[in-house]
PDB file of C-alpha atoms in Angstrom:
ATOM      1  CA  UNK A  94     -39.670 -14.574  37.230  1.00  0.00           C
ATOM      2  CA  UNK A  95     -38.538 -11.801  39.589  1.00  0.00           C
ATOM      3  CA  UNK A  96     -34.861 -11.903  38.509  1.00  0.00           C
ATOM      4  CA  UNK A  97     -35.473 -11.179  34.783  1.00  0.00           C
ATOM      5  CA  UNK A  98     -37.842  -8.377  35.762  1.00  0.00           C
ATOM      6  CA  UNK A  99     -35.182  -6.872  38.046  1.00  0.00           C
ATOM      7  CA  UNK A 100     -32.591  -7.038  35.266  1.00  0.00           C
ATOM      8  CA  UNK A 101     -34.971  -5.314  32.876  1.00  0.00           C
ATOM      9  CA  UNK A 102     -35.609  -2.547  35.384  1.00  0.00           C
ATOM     10  CA  UNK A 103     -31.865  -2.048  35.951  1.00  0.00           C
ATOM     11  CA  UNK A 104     -31.180  -1.942  32.198  1.00  0.00           C
ATOM     12  CA  UNK A 105     -33.961   0.583  31.673  1.00  0.00           C
ATOM     13  CA  UNK A 106     -32.502   2.761  34.435  1.00  0.00           C
ATOM     14  CA  UNK A 107     -29.038   2.708  32.827  1.00  0.00           C
ATOM     15  CA  UNK A 108     -30.412   3.578  29.395  1.00  0.00           C
ATOM     16  CA  UNK A 109     -32.511   6.384  30.810  1.00  0.00           C
ATOM     17  CA  UNK A 110     -29.591   7.845  32.735  1.00  0.00           C
ATOM     18  CA  UNK A 111     -27.353   7.991  29.642  1.00  0.00           C
ATOM     19  CA  UNK A 112     -23.561   8.453  29.713  1.00  0.00           C
ATOM     20  CA  UNK A 113     -22.010  10.464  32.513  1.00  0.00           C
ATOM     21  CA  UNK A 114     -19.943  12.437  30.031  1.00  0.00           C
ATOM     22  CA  UNK A 115     -20.573  12.863  26.323  1.00  0.00           C
ATOM     23  CA  UNK A 116     -17.601  14.962  25.250  1.00  0.00           C
ATOM     24  CA  UNK A 117     -15.981  13.933  22.005  1.00  0.00           C
ATOM     25  CA  UNK A 118     -12.344  14.781  21.320  1.00  0.00           C
ATOM     26  CA  UNK A 119     -11.267  15.457  17.741  1.00  0.00           C
ATOM     27  CA  UNK A 120      -7.614  16.076  16.822  1.00  0.00           C
ATOM     28  CA  UNK A 121      -5.574  16.195  13.642  1.00  0.00           C
ATOM     29  CA  UNK A 122      -2.186  17.312  12.298  1.00  0.00           C
ATOM     30  CA  UNK A 123      -1.242  19.832   9.636  1.00  0.00           C
ATOM     31  CA  UNK A 124       0.939  17.198   7.981  1.00  0.00           C
ATOM     32  CA  UNK A 125       1.006  13.425   8.319  1.00  0.00           C
ATOM     33  CA  UNK A 126       4.194  12.935   6.301  1.00  0.00           C
ATOM     34  CA  UNK A 127       7.482  14.743   6.921  1.00  0.00           C
ATOM     35  CA  UNK A 128      10.123  14.408   4.190  1.00  0.00           C
ATOM     36  CA  UNK A 129      13.795  14.812   5.072  1.00  0.00           C
ATOM     37  CA  UNK A 130      16.081  16.092   2.325  1.00  0.00           C
ATOM     38  CA  UNK A 131      19.659  17.374   2.271  1.00  0.00           C
ATOM     39  CA  UNK A 132      18.384  20.837   3.228  1.00  0.00           C
ATOM     40  CA  UNK A 133      16.299  19.645   6.186  1.00  0.00           C
ATOM     41  CA  UNK A 134      16.870  21.901   9.199  1.00  0.00           C
ATOM     42  CA  UNK A 135      14.054  20.776  11.462  1.00  0.00           C
ATOM     43  CA  UNK A 136      10.331  21.312  11.139  1.00  0.00           C
ATOM     44  CA  UNK A 137       7.329  22.124  13.290  1.00  0.00           C
ATOM     45  CA  UNK A 138       4.023  20.315  12.980  1.00  0.00           C
ATOM     46  CA  UNK A 139       0.824  21.771  14.389  1.00  0.00           C
ATOM     47  CA  UNK A 140      -1.619  19.608  16.304  1.00  0.00           C
ATOM     48  CA  UNK A 141      -5.079  21.109  16.484  1.00  0.00           C
ATOM     49  CA  UNK A 142      -8.294  19.807  17.932  1.00  0.00           C
ATOM     50  CA  UNK A 143     -11.644  20.547  19.445  1.00  0.00           C
ATOM     51  CA  UNK A 144     -13.995  19.254  22.113  1.00  0.00           C
ATOM     52  CA  UNK A 145     -17.493  18.512  20.904  1.00  0.00           C
ATOM     53  CA  UNK A 146     -20.322  18.572  23.394  1.00  0.00           C
ATOM     54  CA  UNK A 147     -23.923  17.480  23.052  1.00  0.00           C
ATOM     55  CA  UNK A 148     -27.077  17.691  25.125  1.00  0.00           C
ATOM     56  CA  UNK A 149     -25.924  14.797  27.317  1.00  0.00           C
ATOM     57  CA  UNK A 150     -22.653  16.497  28.299  1.00  0.00           C
ATOM     58  CA  UNK A 151     -22.431  17.315  31.975  1.00  0.00           C
ATOM     59  CA  UNK A 152     -21.444  20.711  33.301  1.00  0.00           C
ATOM     60  CA  UNK A 153     -17.796  21.061  34.304  1.00  0.00           C
ATOM     61  CA  UNK A 154     -16.550  23.026  37.280  1.00  0.00           C
ATOM     62  CA  UNK A 155     -13.409  24.170  35.510  1.00  0.00           C
ATOM     63  CA  UNK A 156     -11.917  24.423  32.018  1.00  0.00           C
ATOM     64  CA  UNK A 157     -10.659  21.489  29.998  1.00  0.00           C
ATOM     65  CA  UNK A 158      -7.067  20.253  30.030  1.00  0.00           C
ATOM     66  CA  UNK A 159      -5.236  18.518  27.187  1.00  0.00           C
ATOM     67  CA  UNK A 160      -2.125  16.327  27.282  1.00  0.00           C
ATOM     68  CA  UNK A 161      -0.585  15.201  23.998  1.00  0.00           C
ATOM     69  CA  UNK A 162       2.134  12.536  23.969  1.00  0.00           C
ATOM     70  CA  UNK A 163       4.176  12.045  20.803  1.00  0.00           C
ATOM     71  CA  UNK A 164       6.208   8.840  20.633  1.00  0.00           C
ATOM     72  CA  UNK A 165       8.768   8.062  17.956  1.00  0.00           C
ATOM     73  CA  UNK A 166      10.053   4.709  16.685  1.00  0.00           C
ATOM     74  CA  UNK A 167      11.564   2.451  19.311  1.00  0.00           C
ATOM     75  CA  UNK A 168      15.181   1.352  19.235  1.00  0.00           C
ATOM     76  CA  UNK A 169      17.691   0.063  21.758  1.00  0.00           C
ATOM     77  CA  UNK A 170      19.896   2.753  23.292  1.00  0.00           C
ATOM     78  CA  UNK A 171      23.022   2.483  25.402  1.00  0.00           C
ATOM     79  CA  UNK A 172      24.426   4.842  28.016  1.00  0.00           C
ATOM     80  CA  UNK A 173      27.969   4.698  29.359  1.00  0.00           C
ATOM     81  CA  UNK A 174      29.626   5.985  32.497  1.00  0.00           C
ATOM     82  CA  UNK A 175      33.105   7.415  32.091  1.00  0.00           C
ATOM     83  CA  UNK A 176      35.773   7.538  34.763  1.00  0.00           C
ATOM     84  CA  UNK A 177      39.311   8.820  34.801  1.00  0.00           C
ATOM     85  CA  UNK A 178      41.754   5.941  35.070  1.00  0.00           C
ATOM     86  CA  UNK A 179      45.480   6.715  35.140  1.00  0.00           C
ATOM     87  CA  UNK A 180      44.810  10.115  33.655  1.00  0.00           C
ATOM     88  CA  UNK A 181      42.658   8.763  30.797  1.00  0.00           C
ATOM     89  CA  UNK A 182      38.867   8.950  30.531  1.00  0.00           C
ATOM     90  CA  UNK A 183      37.509   5.473  29.800  1.00  0.00           C
ATOM     91  CA  UNK A 184      34.088   3.836  29.807  1.00  0.00           C
ATOM     92  CA  UNK A 185      33.806   1.819  33.011  1.00  0.00           C
ATOM     93  CA  UNK A 186      30.077   0.976  33.089  1.00  0.00           C
ATOM     94  CA  UNK A 187      27.310   0.760  30.519  1.00  0.00           C
ATOM     95  CA  UNK A 188      23.592   0.094  30.482  1.00  0.00           C
ATOM     96  CA  UNK A 189      21.372  -0.949  27.551  1.00  0.00           C
ATOM     97  CA  UNK A 190      17.809   0.344  27.370  1.00  0.00           C
ATOM     98  CA  UNK A 191      15.463  -2.067  25.621  1.00  0.00           C
ATOM     99  CA  UNK A 192      13.411  -0.373  22.884  1.00  0.00           C
ATOM    100  CA  UNK A 193      12.751   3.023  24.481  1.00  0.00           C
ATOM    101  CA  UNK A 194      11.161   5.667  22.253  1.00  0.00           C
ATOM    102  CA  UNK A 195      13.733   7.458  20.123  1.00  0.00           C
ATOM    103  CA  UNK A 196      11.568  10.575  20.364  1.00  0.00           C
ATOM    104  CA  UNK A 197       9.249  11.552  23.199  1.00  0.00           C
ATOM    105  CA  UNK A 198       7.379  14.811  23.622  1.00  0.00           C
ATOM    106  CA  UNK A 199       4.748  15.506  26.276  1.00  0.00           C
ATOM    107  CA  UNK A 200       2.739  18.669  25.592  1.00  0.00           C
ATOM    108  CA  UNK A 201       0.137  20.114  27.959  1.00  0.00           C
ATOM    109  CA  UNK A 202      -1.657  23.378  28.647  1.00  0.00           C
ATOM    110  CA  UNK A 203      -0.468  23.520  32.272  1.00  0.00           C
ATOM    111  CA  UNK A 204       1.715  21.451  34.646  1.00  0.00           C
ATOM    112  CA  UNK A 205       0.792  17.774  34.701  1.00  0.00           C
ATOM    113  CA  UNK A 206       0.381  17.629  38.478  1.00  0.00           C
ATOM    114  CA  UNK A 207      -2.181  20.443  38.200  1.00  0.00           C
ATOM    115  CA  UNK A 208      -4.191  18.531  35.598  1.00  0.00           C
ATOM    116  CA  UNK A 209      -4.701  15.252  37.464  1.00  0.00           C
ATOM    117  CA  UNK A 210      -3.379  13.286  40.431  1.00  0.00           C
ATOM    118  CA  UNK A 211       0.021  11.639  40.602  1.00  0.00           C
ATOM    119  CA  UNK A 212      -1.673   8.225  40.739  1.00  0.00           C
ATOM    120  CA  UNK A 213      -3.480   8.920  37.481  1.00  0.00           C
ATOM    121  CA  UNK A 214      -0.273  10.126  35.857  1.00  0.00           C
ATOM    122  CA  UNK A 215       1.526   6.928  36.857  1.00  0.00           C
ATOM    123  CA  UNK A 216      -1.363   4.663  35.880  1.00  0.00           C
ATOM    124  CA  UNK A 217      -1.769   6.275  32.452  1.00  0.00           C
ATOM    125  CA  UNK A 218       2.017   6.646  32.001  1.00  0.00           C
ATOM    126  CA  UNK A 219       1.811  10.379  31.340  1.00  0.00           C
ATOM    127  CA  UNK A 220       5.044  12.349  31.463  1.00  0.00           C
ATOM    128  CA  UNK A 221       8.673  11.396  30.932  1.00  0.00           C
ATOM    129  CA  UNK A 222       9.070  10.365  34.566  1.00  0.00           C
ATOM    130  CA  UNK A 223       6.197   7.888  34.205  1.00  0.00           C
ATOM    131  CA  UNK A 224       7.238   6.506  30.810  1.00  0.00           C
ATOM    132  CA  UNK A 225       8.678   2.975  31.079  1.00  0.00           C
ATOM    133  CA  UNK A 226      12.330   2.783  30.040  1.00  0.00           C
ATOM    134  CA  UNK A 227      13.225  -0.866  30.674  1.00  0.00           C
ATOM    135  CA  UNK A 228      16.895  -1.784  31.018  1.00  0.00           C
ATOM    136  CA  UNK A 229      18.856  -4.951  30.393  1.00  0.00           C
ATOM    137  CA  UNK A 230      20.460  -5.865  33.715  1.00  0.00           C
ATOM    138  CA  UNK A 231      22.303  -9.183  34.069  1.00  0.00           C
ATOM    139  CA  UNK A 232      20.251 -10.851  31.303  1.00  0.00           C
ATOM    140  CA  UNK A 233      17.041  -9.581  32.889  1.00  0.00           C
ATOM    141  CA  UNK A 234      14.806  -6.714  31.758  1.00  0.00           C
ATOM    142  CA  UNK A 235      13.396  -4.331  34.327  1.00  0.00           C
ATOM    143  CA  UNK A 236      13.390  -0.819  35.714  1.00  0.00           C
ATOM    144  CA  UNK A 237      15.496   0.642  38.521  1.00  0.00           C
ATOM    145  CA  UNK A 238      14.251   3.442  40.735  1.00  0.00           C
ATOM    146  CA  UNK A 239      16.492   6.515  41.043  1.00  0.00           C
ATOM    147  CA  UNK A 240      18.744   5.068  38.372  1.00  0.00           C
ATOM    148  CA  UNK A 241      21.573   7.387  37.247  1.00  0.00           C
ATOM    149  CA  UNK A 242      21.696   5.676  33.845  1.00  0.00           C
ATOM    150  CA  UNK A 243      18.038   6.512  33.216  1.00  0.00           C
ATOM    151  CA  UNK A 244      18.645  10.104  34.313  1.00  0.00           C
ATOM    152  CA  UNK A 245      21.613  10.288  31.956  1.00  0.00           C
ATOM    153  CA  UNK A 246      19.566   8.929  29.056  1.00  0.00           C
ATOM    154  CA  UNK A 247      16.770  11.463  29.613  1.00  0.00           C
ATOM    155  CA  UNK A 248      19.305  14.291  29.933  1.00  0.00           C
ATOM    156  CA  UNK A 249      21.221  13.367  26.781  1.00  0.00           C
ATOM    157  CA  UNK A 250      18.064  12.894  24.723  1.00  0.00           C
ATOM    158  CA  UNK A 251      16.778  16.220  26.050  1.00  0.00           C
ATOM    159  CA  UNK A 252      19.975  17.997  25.004  1.00  0.00           C
ATOM    160  CA  UNK A 253      19.451  16.690  21.470  1.00  0.00           C
ATOM    161  CA  UNK A 254      15.845  17.890  21.453  1.00  0.00           C
ATOM    162  CA  UNK A 255      14.478  14.345  21.279  1.00  0.00           C
ATOM    163  CA  UNK A 256      12.912  14.237  24.775  1.00  0.00           C
ATOM    164  CA  UNK A 257      10.865  17.164  26.027  1.00  0.00           C
ATOM    165  CA  UNK A 258       8.053  17.930  28.434  1.00  0.00           C
ATOM    166  CA  UNK A 259       6.331  21.292  28.096  1.00  0.00           C
ATOM    167  CA  UNK A 260       3.549  22.521  30.347  1.00  0.00           C
ATOM    168  CA  UNK A 261       2.626  25.504  28.162  1.00  0.00           C
ATOM    169  CA  UNK A 262       2.749  23.936  24.686  1.00  0.00           C
ATOM    170  CA  UNK A 263      -1.032  23.505  24.301  1.00  0.00           C
ATOM    171  CA  UNK A 264      -3.000  26.713  23.793  1.00  0.00           C
ATOM    172  CA  UNK A 265      -6.767  26.928  24.032  1.00  0.00           C
ATOM    173  CA  UNK A 266      -8.009  29.353  21.384  1.00  0.00           C
ATOM    174  CA  UNK A 267     -11.560  29.014  22.720  1.00  0.00           C
ATOM    175  CA  UNK A 268     -12.871  26.972  25.665  1.00  0.00           C
ATOM    176  CA  UNK A 269     -13.155  23.968  23.319  1.00  0.00           C
ATOM    177  CA  UNK A 270     -10.608  24.649  20.544  1.00  0.00           C
ATOM    178  CA  UNK A 271      -6.875  24.083  21.064  1.00  0.00           C
ATOM    179  CA  UNK A 272      -3.579  23.865  19.203  1.00  0.00           C
ATOM    180  CA  UNK A 273      -0.037  22.698  19.950  1.00  0.00           C
ATOM    181  CA  UNK A 274       3.270  22.826  18.102  1.00  0.00           C
ATOM    182  CA  UNK A 275       5.353  19.650  17.719  1.00  0.00           C
ATOM    183  CA  UNK A 276       9.035  20.480  17.188  1.00  0.00           C
ATOM    184  CA  UNK A 277      11.060  17.942  15.218  1.00  0.00           C
ATOM    185  CA  UNK A 278      14.818  18.688  15.437  1.00  0.00           C
ATOM    186  CA  UNK A 279      17.455  18.098  12.776  1.00  0.00           C
ATOM    187  CA  UNK A 280      18.523  14.711  14.146  1.00  0.00           C
ATOM    188  CA  UNK A 281      14.979  13.348  14.440  1.00  0.00           C
ATOM    189  CA  UNK A 282      14.844   9.597  13.607  1.00  0.00           C
ATOM    190  CA  UNK A 283      12.932   8.428  10.567  1.00  0.00           C
ATOM    191  CA  UNK A 284       9.965   6.114  11.059  1.00  0.00           C
ATOM    192  CA  UNK A 285       6.395   6.103  12.338  1.00  0.00           C
ATOM    193  CA  UNK A 286       5.255   8.419  15.133  1.00  0.00           C
ATOM    194  CA  UNK A 287       2.202   7.964  17.360  1.00  0.00           C
ATOM    195  CA  UNK A 288       0.246  10.924  18.747  1.00  0.00           C
ATOM    196  CA  UNK A 289      -1.952  10.249  21.779  1.00  0.00           C
ATOM    197  CA  UNK A 290      -4.216  13.085  22.939  1.00  0.00           C
ATOM    198  CA  UNK A 291      -6.047  12.951  26.266  1.00  0.00           C
ATOM    199  CA  UNK A 292      -8.777  15.306  27.466  1.00  0.00           C
ATOM    200  CA  UNK A 293      -9.195  15.958  31.180  1.00  0.00           C
ATOM    201  CA  UNK A 294     -11.909  17.761  33.097  1.00  0.00           C
ATOM    202  CA  UNK A 295     -12.025  18.298  36.855  1.00  0.00           C
ATOM    203  CA  UNK A 296      -8.975  16.021  37.211  1.00  0.00           C
ATOM    204  CA  UNK A 297     -10.532  13.063  35.391  1.00  0.00           C
ATOM    205  CA  UNK A 298      -9.966  11.635  31.935  1.00  0.00           C
ATOM    206  CA  UNK A 299     -13.108  12.204  29.875  1.00  0.00           C
ATOM    207  CA  UNK A 300     -11.970  11.450  26.312  1.00  0.00           C
ATOM    208  CA  UNK A 301      -8.948  10.542  24.248  1.00  0.00           C
ATOM    209  CA  UNK A 302      -8.024  10.108  20.601  1.00  0.00           C
ATOM    210  CA  UNK A 303      -5.011   9.080  18.555  1.00  0.00           C
ATOM    211  CA  UNK A 304      -3.299  10.179  15.386  1.00  0.00           C
ATOM    212  CA  UNK A 305      -0.023   9.432  13.620  1.00  0.00           C
ATOM    213  CA  UNK A 306       2.543  10.719  11.173  1.00  0.00           C
ATOM    214  CA  UNK A 307       5.675   9.394   9.534  1.00  0.00           C
ATOM    215  CA  UNK A 308       9.107  10.792   8.813  1.00  0.00           C
ATOM    216  CA  UNK A 309      10.795   9.599   5.638  1.00  0.00           C
ATOM    217  CA  UNK A 310      14.079  10.403   3.955  1.00  0.00           C
ATOM    218  CA  UNK A 311      13.900  11.332   0.270  1.00  0.00           C
ATOM    219  CA  UNK A 312      16.292  12.517  -2.419  1.00  0.00           C
ATOM    220  CA  UNK A 313      19.823  11.388  -3.224  1.00  0.00           C
ATOM    221  CA  UNK A 314      20.599  10.467   0.393  1.00  0.00           C
ATOM    222  CA  UNK A 315      17.748   7.977   0.473  1.00  0.00           C
ATOM    223  CA  UNK A 316      18.831   6.584  -2.900  1.00  0.00           C
ATOM    224  CA  UNK A 317      22.281   5.883  -1.468  1.00  0.00           C
ATOM    225  CA  UNK A 318      20.785   4.260   1.643  1.00  0.00           C
ATOM    226  CA  UNK A 319      18.493   2.054  -0.430  1.00  0.00           C
ATOM    227  CA  UNK A 320      21.321   1.081  -2.784  1.00  0.00           C
ATOM    228  CA  UNK A 321      23.628   0.124   0.084  1.00  0.00           C
ATOM    229  CA  UNK A 322      20.867  -1.922   1.726  1.00  0.00           C
ATOM    230  CA  UNK A 323      19.317  -3.618  -1.298  1.00  0.00           C
ATOM    231  CA  UNK A 324      22.306  -3.944  -3.653  1.00  0.00           C
ATOM    232  CA  UNK A 325      25.325  -4.249  -1.388  1.00  0.00           C
ATOM    233  CA  UNK A 326      27.710  -5.815  -3.925  1.00  0.00           C
ATOM    234  CA  UNK A 327      26.978  -3.314  -6.688  1.00  0.00           C
ATOM    235  CA  UNK A 328      27.141  -0.459  -4.184  1.00  0.00           C
ATOM    236  CA  UNK A 329      30.570  -1.633  -3.000  1.00  0.00           C
ATOM    237  CA  UNK A 330      31.874  -1.933  -6.566  1.00  0.00           C
ATOM    238  CA  UNK A 331      30.565   1.523  -7.417  1.00  0.00           C
ATOM    239  CA  UNK A 332      32.273   3.056  -4.384  1.00  0.00           C
ATOM    240  CA  UNK A 333      35.546   1.306  -5.256  1.00  0.00           C
ATOM    241  CA  UNK A 334      35.379   2.577  -8.844  1.00  0.00           C
ATOM    242  CA  UNK A 335      34.648   6.100  -7.632  1.00  0.00           C
ATOM    243  CA  UNK A 336      37.674   5.942  -5.324  1.00  0.00           C
ATOM    244  CA  UNK A 337      39.928   4.761  -8.174  1.00  0.00           C
ATOM    245  CA  UNK A 338      38.674   7.441 -10.552  1.00  0.00           C
ATOM    246  CA  UNK A 339      39.022  10.159  -7.914  1.00  0.00           C
ATOM    247  CA  UNK A 340      42.577   9.033  -7.144  1.00  0.00           C
ATOM    248  CA  UNK A 341      43.513   9.002 -10.834  1.00  0.00           C
ATOM    249  CA  UNK A 342      42.089  12.487 -11.387  1.00  0.00           C
ATOM    250  CA  UNK A 343      43.967  13.794  -8.340  1.00  0.00           C
ATOM    251  CA  UNK A 344      47.231  12.233  -9.562  1.00  0.00           C
ATOM    252  CA  UNK A 345      46.816  13.852 -12.992  1.00  0.00           C
ATOM    253  CA  UNK A 346      45.851  17.228 -11.578  1.00  0.00           C
ATOM    254  CA  UNK A 347      48.695  17.476  -9.069  1.00  0.00           C
ATOM    255  CA  UNK A 348      51.510  15.588 -10.786  1.00  0.00           C
ATOM    256  CA  UNK A 349      54.838  17.315 -11.202  1.00  0.00           C
ATOM    257  CA  UNK A 350      56.303  17.332 -14.694  1.00  0.00           C
TER     258      UNK A 350
END
């Protein structure tokens, strides 16, 4: 009879103590659907959110920190190493990355190492350096430390505006209200994007939430893509007829009498 009584006492103590932290993180986007047309020149989405506290929230020694990670659709990528052979630049080595994110943005209000410890960053896979980018090596999939191919992939994707890590992208408008701008460049891939937002206080994760948006192609360009994919034979015949008609018009317009 003593064991059930002890369990009841322990349960009552836990219920009376309540949660150690009762912050609630709320985040949303200004637009959950980005449409790409022939005039698309890049766009900027705004992520905004707030921290809700209640009577059970504990006092914090310092201000809150926010880290938002935006991940685009995954697709295999390949990097190549060029060398000069007999005066000609040729590809001598190549490495395939298995389904890395085609877009990756890490936005924070201050440097990541000032927000939490390096162990926490690695464990929660926060930051480009801690994001897994598995490679296909001799029919095996794994990661290589200090790999020049990985460094080249991150550099090339960064030059295209597809990989970025910004320590001043999140702005706190009030101690509990924040915003961040998500820049989507011209060559941004279409597909579904995941937005993961983490709230830190005193170096510890206290809350997190998730959102999402999608990028779609619309207009005549998408019509052509859909026609080529869904009606390949008719699309091929139409292109052949257009080529014949264009050639005939050119021959009539530029013929010499």
